[in-house]
Amino acid sequence: MKKLAVLMPTYNCAIYLQESIDSILNQTYSEFDFYIYDDFSTDDSFKIISNYTDKRIFYIKNERNLGIAKTLNLGLEKLLPNYEYIARMDADDWCFPERFQKQVDFMDQHKEITMSGTQGFWLRKMSTNPVSGWEYPTKDDFLKYYLLFGASFGHSSVIFRTNFFLNSQLRYNQEIQTCEDWDLWIRVSRISQIANLPDFLMKYRIVLTSNHRLEKNKNTHLRERSVLISNYWKTFNIKLSPQQVFEFYYDTNKNIQKNFRIKLKIIIDSFNELFLNHANSLEKEDRKKIRYLLSRKMLDFWKRSNVSRYNLLIWFLILQRVKFNTKIRLIKSQLN
């Protein structure tokens, strides 16, 4: 069994492809095979890829457009039995030269981790070199809660331990159109340990025409998110329907305003149960982070409702009912 395969799907990304491929080929860790799965591109993708003579590159083109989930599953079926690790890469992203070395070293040293990612910078211009950026959680126990609110991994930065995926038979859900990655991370997290490295090893390109950012896909994306998040809340014995999740996380003020206090009670009670019955076992610093996270999510819901921030009945409800944070911290979080 070889050590590492890199799996990169591409679809009409010719404009970004060379930059992405070069960042892979220029890694300090060089012992890998690089599989590019072309999902029936109609641009100059093949022309660009065929200019490379590096023997590590293997090019496969689908006979028709299958979508990212099916394309990734095709790659996994081929690669899982033959490599110890599979690293993901997207055709419009870029990785720092030491990415693979740090990820392979981390996975070698932490046999209990089945999947890990890295930090990265989200950029419109890849030539930008920021010195700091927004960070994903790194530890397994905190990530399991954070997945209730965000995908928690940069898809392009993930590395899989293949024996886990072979034994669990977990794959991307091909019925999901826009957040197949988040769905897979949730299913992985339920039965194994996951992590993110603290290192910033990726540049993620913000492309407004990407699948989940297209205006025509926006509602589908949010609805799909709501279904998978609703199902994940059940892991903590908390029932929130997909419609409730959609309202609490994404919906607009005209829909939220109706029966707002009743809805606010439901979200407060859910957050209380999550913190007191589950997250309270976290380390002190992580408990502090999740208190803040839950408070900010409650504030976001209030803001989107367009109900006045000076409504005393709402303040009374929050201060009386919230158990996941102290009254002083609540007031500070709501006034910031």
CSV table of C-alpha atoms in Angstrom, one decimal:
chain,number,residue,atom,x,y,z
A,1,MET,CA,0.0,0.0,0.0
A,2,LYS,CA,1.3,3.4,-1.0
A,3,LYS,CA,1.3,6.3,1.5
A,4,LEU,CA,-0.6,9.2,-0.1
A,5,ALA,CA,-3.0,9.9,-3.0
A,6,VAL,CA,-4.3,13.4,-3.8
A,7,LEU,CA,-7.9,13.5,-5.1
A,8,MET,CA,-8.9,16.6,-7.1
A,9,PRO,CA,-12.2,16.9,-9.0
A,10,THR,CA,-12.4,19.6,-11.6
A,11,TYR,CA,-15.2,21.0,-13.7
A,12,ASN,CA,-14.6,24.0,-16.1
A,13,CYS,CA,-11.9,25.4,-13.8
A,14,ALA,CA,-9.3,26.0,-16.5
A,15,ILE,CA,-8.8,29.6,-15.5
A,16,TYR,CA,-7.5,28.5,-12.0
A,17,LEU,CA,-6.2,25.0,-12.8
A,18,GLN,CA,-2.5,25.6,-13.4
A,19,GLU,CA,-2.1,27.6,-10.2
A,20,SER,CA,-3.8,24.8,-8.2
A,21,ILE,CA,-1.8,22.0,-9.8
A,22,ASP,CA,1.5,23.8,-9.3
A,23,SER,CA,0.8,24.2,-5.6
A,24,ILE,CA,0.4,20.4,-5.4
A,25,LEU,CA,3.5,19.5,-7.4
A,26,ASN,CA,5.6,21.9,-5.4
A,27,GLN,CA,5.0,20.3,-2.1
A,28,THR,CA,8.0,19.5,0.2
A,29,TYR,CA,6.5,16.0,0.7
A,30,SER,CA,6.8,14.6,-2.8
A,31,GLU,CA,5.9,10.9,-2.4
A,32,PHE,CA,2.3,10.9,-3.6
A,33,ASP,CA,0.2,10.1,-6.7
A,34,PHE,CA,-2.1,12.9,-8.0
A,35,TYR,CA,-5.5,12.0,-9.4
A,36,ILE,CA,-7.4,14.6,-11.3
A,37,TYR,CA,-11.0,13.7,-12.0
A,38,ASP,CA,-12.4,15.8,-14.8
A,39,ASP,CA,-16.2,15.9,-14.5
A,40,PHE,CA,-16.7,16.3,-18.2
A,41,SER,CA,-15.3,19.8,-18.5
A,42,THR,CA,-16.0,21.7,-21.7
A,43,ASP,CA,-13.3,24.4,-21.3
A,44,ASP,CA,-9.5,24.0,-21.8
A,45,SER,CA,-8.9,21.9,-18.7
A,46,PHE,CA,-7.6,18.9,-20.7
A,47,LYS,CA,-5.2,21.1,-22.6
A,48,ILE,CA,-3.8,22.6,-19.5
A,49,ILE,CA,-3.4,19.2,-17.7
A,50,SER,CA,-1.8,17.5,-20.8
A,51,ASN,CA,1.0,20.1,-20.7
A,52,TYR,CA,2.3,18.5,-17.5
A,53,THR,CA,4.8,15.6,-17.8
A,54,ASP,CA,5.0,14.8,-14.1
A,55,LYS,CA,4.6,11.0,-13.7
A,56,ARG,CA,2.7,11.5,-10.5
A,57,ILE,CA,-0.3,12.9,-12.3
A,58,PHE,CA,-3.2,10.6,-13.4
A,59,TYR,CA,-6.0,12.1,-15.4
A,60,ILE,CA,-9.5,10.6,-15.5
A,61,LYS,CA,-12.4,12.2,-17.4
A,62,ASN,CA,-16.0,11.3,-16.8
A,63,GLU,CA,-18.0,10.3,-19.8
A,64,ARG,CA,-20.7,12.8,-18.7
A,65,ASN,CA,-21.2,15.4,-16.0
A,66,LEU,CA,-21.9,13.6,-12.7
A,67,GLY,CA,-21.5,16.3,-10.1
A,68,ILE,CA,-19.0,16.5,-7.3
A,69,ALA,CA,-20.3,13.9,-4.9
A,70,LYS,CA,-20.4,11.1,-7.5
A,71,THR,CA,-17.1,12.1,-8.9
A,72,LEU,CA,-15.5,12.1,-5.5
A,73,ASN,CA,-17.0,8.7,-4.7
A,74,LEU,CA,-15.6,7.3,-8.0
A,75,GLY,CA,-12.2,8.5,-6.8
A,76,LEU,CA,-12.6,7.0,-3.4
A,77,GLU,CA,-13.6,3.6,-4.7
A,78,LYS,CA,-10.4,3.5,-6.8
A,79,LEU,CA,-8.0,4.9,-4.3
A,80,LEU,CA,-9.1,3.7,-0.9
A,81,PRO,CA,-7.7,0.1,-1.2
A,82,ASN,CA,-4.3,1.3,-2.5
A,83,TYR,CA,-3.2,4.2,-0.2
A,84,GLU,CA,-2.9,4.8,3.5
A,85,TYR,CA,-4.1,8.4,3.2
A,86,ILE,CA,-6.1,10.4,0.6
A,87,ALA,CA,-5.8,14.2,0.6
A,88,ARG,CA,-8.4,16.4,-1.0
A,89,MET,CA,-7.8,19.3,-3.2
A,90,ASP,CA,-10.1,21.6,-5.2
A,91,ALA,CA,-9.2,22.9,-8.6
A,92,ASP,CA,-9.6,26.6,-7.7
A,93,ASP,CA,-7.7,26.5,-4.4
A,94,TRP,CA,-4.0,26.7,-3.5
A,95,CYS,CA,-1.9,25.1,-0.8
A,96,PHE,CA,1.3,26.1,0.9
A,97,PRO,CA,4.4,23.9,0.1
A,98,GLU,CA,4.6,22.3,3.6
A,99,ARG,CA,0.9,21.2,3.7
A,100,PHE,CA,1.3,17.5,3.0
A,101,GLN,CA,4.3,17.0,5.2
A,102,LYS,CA,2.6,18.5,8.2
A,103,GLN,CA,-0.7,16.6,7.5
A,104,VAL,CA,1.0,13.2,7.0
A,105,ASP,CA,3.2,13.7,10.1
A,106,PHE,CA,0.1,14.7,12.1
A,107,MET,CA,-1.9,11.6,11.0
A,108,ASP,CA,1.1,9.3,11.6
A,109,GLN,CA,1.4,10.6,15.1
A,110,HIS,CA,-2.3,10.5,16.0
A,111,LYS,CA,-3.6,7.1,15.0
A,112,GLU,CA,-6.9,7.8,16.6
A,113,ILE,CA,-7.7,10.6,14.1
A,114,THR,CA,-9.6,9.4,11.0
A,115,MET,CA,-9.9,12.7,9.2
A,116,SER,CA,-8.2,16.1,9.6
A,117,GLY,CA,-8.0,19.5,7.9
A,118,THR,CA,-6.0,22.7,8.2
A,119,GLN,CA,-6.6,26.4,8.7
A,120,GLY,CA,-6.8,28.5,5.6
A,121,PHE,CA,-7.4,32.0,4.2
A,122,TRP,CA,-10.6,32.8,2.3
A,123,LEU,CA,-9.6,35.1,-0.5
A,124,ARG,CA,-10.9,36.8,-3.6
A,125,LYS,CA,-7.3,37.4,-4.8
A,126,MET,CA,-5.0,34.5,-4.3
A,127,SER,CA,-1.9,36.8,-4.6
A,128,THR,CA,-2.9,38.3,-1.2
A,129,ASN,CA,-0.7,37.1,1.7
A,130,PRO,CA,-2.6,37.8,5.0
A,131,VAL,CA,-0.9,37.3,8.3
A,132,SER,CA,-4.0,36.1,10.2
A,133,GLY,CA,-7.4,34.7,9.5
A,134,TRP,CA,-10.6,33.2,10.9
A,135,GLU,CA,-9.8,29.8,12.5
A,136,TYR,CA,-11.7,26.5,12.7
A,137,PRO,CA,-11.7,24.5,16.0
A,138,THR,CA,-8.9,22.0,16.2
A,139,LYS,CA,-10.0,19.4,18.9
A,140,ASP,CA,-12.4,16.5,18.3
A,141,ASP,CA,-14.7,17.2,21.3
A,142,PHE,CA,-15.2,20.9,20.4
A,143,LEU,CA,-15.6,20.2,16.7
A,144,LYS,CA,-18.5,17.8,17.4
A,145,TYR,CA,-20.5,20.7,18.7
A,146,TYR,CA,-19.2,23.2,16.2
A,147,LEU,CA,-20.6,21.1,13.4
A,148,LEU,CA,-24.1,22.1,14.6
A,149,PHE,CA,-23.4,25.6,13.3
A,150,GLY,CA,-20.8,25.3,10.5
A,151,ALA,CA,-19.0,22.9,8.2
A,152,SER,CA,-15.9,23.2,10.4
A,153,PHE,CA,-13.4,22.0,7.7
A,154,GLY,CA,-12.1,23.5,4.5
A,155,HIS,CA,-13.1,20.7,2.1
A,156,SER,CA,-10.0,21.3,0.0
A,157,SER,CA,-7.7,20.8,3.1
A,158,VAL,CA,-9.0,17.4,4.3
A,159,ILE,CA,-7.0,14.2,4.6
A,160,PHE,CA,-8.6,10.8,5.1
A,161,ARG,CA,-7.3,7.7,6.8
A,162,THR,CA,-8.3,5.1,4.3
A,163,ASN,CA,-8.8,2.0,6.5
A,164,PHE,CA,-11.5,3.9,8.4
A,165,PHE,CA,-13.4,4.7,5.2
A,166,LEU,CA,-13.0,1.2,4.0
A,167,ASN,CA,-14.3,-0.4,7.2
A,168,SER,CA,-17.1,2.1,7.8
A,169,GLN,CA,-18.1,2.3,4.1
A,170,LEU,CA,-18.9,6.0,4.5
A,171,ARG,CA,-19.0,8.0,1.3
A,172,TYR,CA,-20.4,11.3,0.0
A,173,ASN,CA,-24.2,11.4,-0.2
A,174,GLN,CA,-24.9,11.7,-3.9
A,175,GLU,CA,-28.4,13.0,-3.3
A,176,ILE,CA,-27.1,16.2,-1.8
A,177,GLN,CA,-26.4,19.0,-4.2
A,178,THR,CA,-24.6,21.7,-2.3
A,179,CYS,CA,-23.2,20.6,1.1
A,180,GLU,CA,-22.1,17.0,0.6
A,181,ASP,CA,-18.9,17.8,2.5
A,182,TRP,CA,-20.6,19.0,5.7
A,183,ASP,CA,-22.9,15.9,5.6
A,184,LEU,CA,-19.9,13.6,5.4
A,185,TRP,CA,-18.0,15.3,8.3
A,186,ILE,CA,-21.1,14.9,10.5
A,187,ARG,CA,-21.3,11.2,9.8
A,188,VAL,CA,-17.6,10.7,10.3
A,189,SER,CA,-17.7,12.6,13.6
A,190,ARG,CA,-20.4,10.4,15.0
A,191,ILE,CA,-18.2,7.3,15.0
A,192,SER,CA,-14.6,8.5,15.1
A,193,GLN,CA,-12.3,11.3,16.1
A,194,ILE,CA,-11.6,14.3,13.9
A,195,ALA,CA,-9.3,17.3,14.1
A,196,ASN,CA,-7.9,20.4,12.4
A,197,LEU,CA,-4.3,21.4,12.4
A,198,PRO,CA,-3.7,24.9,13.8
A,199,ASP,CA,-1.5,25.7,10.8
A,200,PHE,CA,-2.7,28.0,8.0
A,201,LEU,CA,-1.8,25.8,5.0
A,202,MET,CA,-4.5,26.7,2.4
A,203,LYS,CA,-5.8,29.5,0.4
A,204,TYR,CA,-9.4,29.0,-0.5
A,205,ARG,CA,-10.6,31.0,-3.5
A,206,ILE,CA,-14.0,32.8,-3.1
A,207,VAL,CA,-15.7,32.2,-6.4
A,208,LEU,CA,-19.2,33.7,-6.7
A,209,THR,CA,-20.1,31.1,-9.4
A,210,SER,CA,-19.3,28.1,-7.2
A,211,ASN,CA,-22.1,25.6,-6.7
A,212,HIS,CA,-23.5,26.8,-3.3
A,213,ARG,CA,-22.9,30.5,-4.0
A,214,LEU,CA,-25.0,30.7,-7.2
A,215,GLU,CA,-28.2,32.7,-6.6
A,216,LYS,CA,-30.3,29.9,-8.2
A,217,ASN,CA,-28.9,27.4,-5.7
A,218,LYS,CA,-29.1,29.6,-2.6
A,219,ASN,CA,-32.5,28.4,-1.3
A,220,THR,CA,-31.6,24.7,-2.1
A,221,HIS,CA,-28.3,25.1,-0.2
A,222,LEU,CA,-29.9,26.6,2.9
A,223,ARG,CA,-32.7,24.0,2.9
A,224,GLU,CA,-30.2,21.1,2.5
A,225,ARG,CA,-28.2,22.6,5.4
A,226,SER,CA,-31.3,22.7,7.5
A,227,VAL,CA,-32.1,19.1,7.0
A,228,LEU,CA,-28.6,17.8,7.8
A,229,ILE,CA,-28.3,20.1,10.9
A,230,SER,CA,-31.8,19.0,12.1
A,231,ASN,CA,-30.6,15.4,11.9
A,232,TYR,CA,-27.4,16.2,13.7
A,233,TRP,CA,-29.2,17.8,16.6
A,234,LYS,CA,-30.8,14.4,17.2
A,235,THR,CA,-27.3,13.1,18.1
A,236,PHE,CA,-27.7,15.2,21.3
A,237,ASN,CA,-31.3,14.0,21.9
A,238,ILE,CA,-32.6,17.4,20.9
A,239,LYS,CA,-35.4,17.7,18.3
A,240,LEU,CA,-35.5,20.6,16.0
A,241,SER,CA,-37.3,20.2,12.7
A,242,PRO,CA,-35.7,21.3,9.4
A,243,GLN,CA,-38.1,24.2,9.3
A,244,GLN,CA,-37.2,25.3,12.8
A,245,VAL,CA,-33.5,25.1,11.9
A,246,PHE,CA,-34.1,27.1,8.8
A,247,GLU,CA,-35.9,29.8,10.8
A,248,PHE,CA,-33.3,29.8,13.6
A,249,TYR,CA,-30.3,29.9,11.3
A,250,TYR,CA,-31.2,31.5,8.1
A,251,ASP,CA,-34.7,32.9,7.6
A,252,THR,CA,-35.7,36.6,7.2
A,253,ASN,CA,-37.4,39.0,9.6
A,254,LYS,CA,-40.9,38.9,8.0
A,255,ASN,CA,-41.1,35.1,8.8
A,256,ILE,CA,-39.4,35.2,12.1
A,257,GLN,CA,-41.4,38.0,13.7
A,258,LYS,CA,-44.5,35.9,14.0
A,259,ASN,CA,-44.6,34.2,17.4
A,260,PHE,CA,-41.0,35.4,18.0
A,261,ARG,CA,-41.0,34.9,21.7
A,262,ILE,CA,-42.2,31.3,21.4
A,263,LYS,CA,-39.5,30.6,18.8
A,264,LEU,CA,-36.9,32.2,21.0
A,265,LYS,CA,-37.9,30.0,24.0
A,266,ILE,CA,-37.4,26.9,21.8
A,267,ILE,CA,-33.9,27.9,20.7
A,268,ILE,CA,-32.9,28.9,24.3
A,269,ASP,CA,-34.2,25.6,25.7
A,270,SER,CA,-32.3,23.7,23.0
A,271,PHE,CA,-29.1,25.6,23.7
A,272,ASN,CA,-29.5,25.1,27.5
A,273,GLU,CA,-29.9,21.3,27.0
A,274,LEU,CA,-26.9,21.1,24.7
A,275,PHE,CA,-24.6,23.0,27.1
A,276,LEU,CA,-25.8,21.5,30.4
A,277,ASN,CA,-26.2,17.9,29.3
A,278,HIS,CA,-23.4,17.6,26.8
A,279,ALA,CA,-21.0,20.5,26.3
A,280,ASN,CA,-20.5,21.2,30.0
A,281,SER,CA,-17.9,18.4,29.9
A,282,LEU,CA,-15.6,20.4,27.7
A,283,GLU,CA,-12.4,22.0,29.0
A,284,LYS,CA,-12.7,25.4,30.6
A,285,GLU,CA,-11.5,27.4,27.5
A,286,ASP,CA,-13.8,25.4,25.2
A,287,ARG,CA,-16.8,25.9,27.5
A,288,LYS,CA,-16.1,29.6,27.3
A,289,LYS,CA,-16.0,29.5,23.5
A,290,ILE,CA,-19.3,27.5,23.2
A,291,ARG,CA,-21.0,29.9,25.6
A,292,TYR,CA,-20.0,32.7,23.4
A,293,LEU,CA,-21.0,30.9,20.3
A,294,LEU,CA,-24.5,30.1,21.6
A,295,SER,CA,-25.0,33.6,22.8
A,296,ARG,CA,-24.0,35.0,19.4
A,297,LYS,CA,-26.2,32.6,17.6
A,298,MET,CA,-29.1,33.7,19.8
A,299,LEU,CA,-28.2,37.4,19.0
A,300,ASP,CA,-28.2,36.7,15.3
A,301,PHE,CA,-31.6,35.2,15.5
A,302,TRP,CA,-32.9,38.3,17.4
A,303,LYS,CA,-31.3,40.6,14.9
A,304,ARG,CA,-32.8,38.9,11.9
A,305,SER,CA,-36.2,39.1,13.5
A,306,ASN,CA,-36.2,42.9,13.4
A,307,VAL,CA,-37.7,42.9,16.9
A,308,SER,CA,-36.4,45.9,18.8
A,309,ARG,CA,-33.2,45.3,20.7
A,310,TYR,CA,-34.7,47.4,23.5
A,311,ASN,CA,-37.8,45.2,23.9
A,312,LEU,CA,-37.9,44.6,27.7
A,313,LEU,CA,-40.0,41.5,27.4
A,314,ILE,CA,-37.4,39.9,25.3
A,315,TRP,CA,-34.6,40.9,27.7
A,316,PHE,CA,-36.6,39.5,30.6
A,317,LEU,CA,-37.2,36.3,28.8
A,318,ILE,CA,-33.5,35.9,27.9
A,319,LEU,CA,-32.2,36.7,31.4
A,320,GLN,CA,-34.8,34.5,33.1
A,321,ARG,CA,-34.5,31.5,30.8
A,322,VAL,CA,-30.9,31.2,29.6
A,323,LYS,CA,-28.8,28.7,31.5
A,324,PHE,CA,-25.8,28.3,29.1
A,325,ASN,CA,-24.3,31.7,30.0
A,326,THR,CA,-24.2,34.1,32.9
A,327,LYS,CA,-26.4,37.2,33.0
A,328,ILE,CA,-23.4,39.6,32.8
A,329,ARG,CA,-21.9,37.8,29.8
A,330,LEU,CA,-25.3,37.6,28.1
A,331,ILE,CA,-25.8,41.4,28.4
A,332,LYS,CA,-22.3,42.0,27.0
A,333,SER,CA,-22.8,39.6,24.1
A,334,GLN,CA,-26.2,41.1,23.2
A,335,LEU,CA,-24.9,44.7,23.4
A,336,ASN,CA,-21.7,44.3,21.4
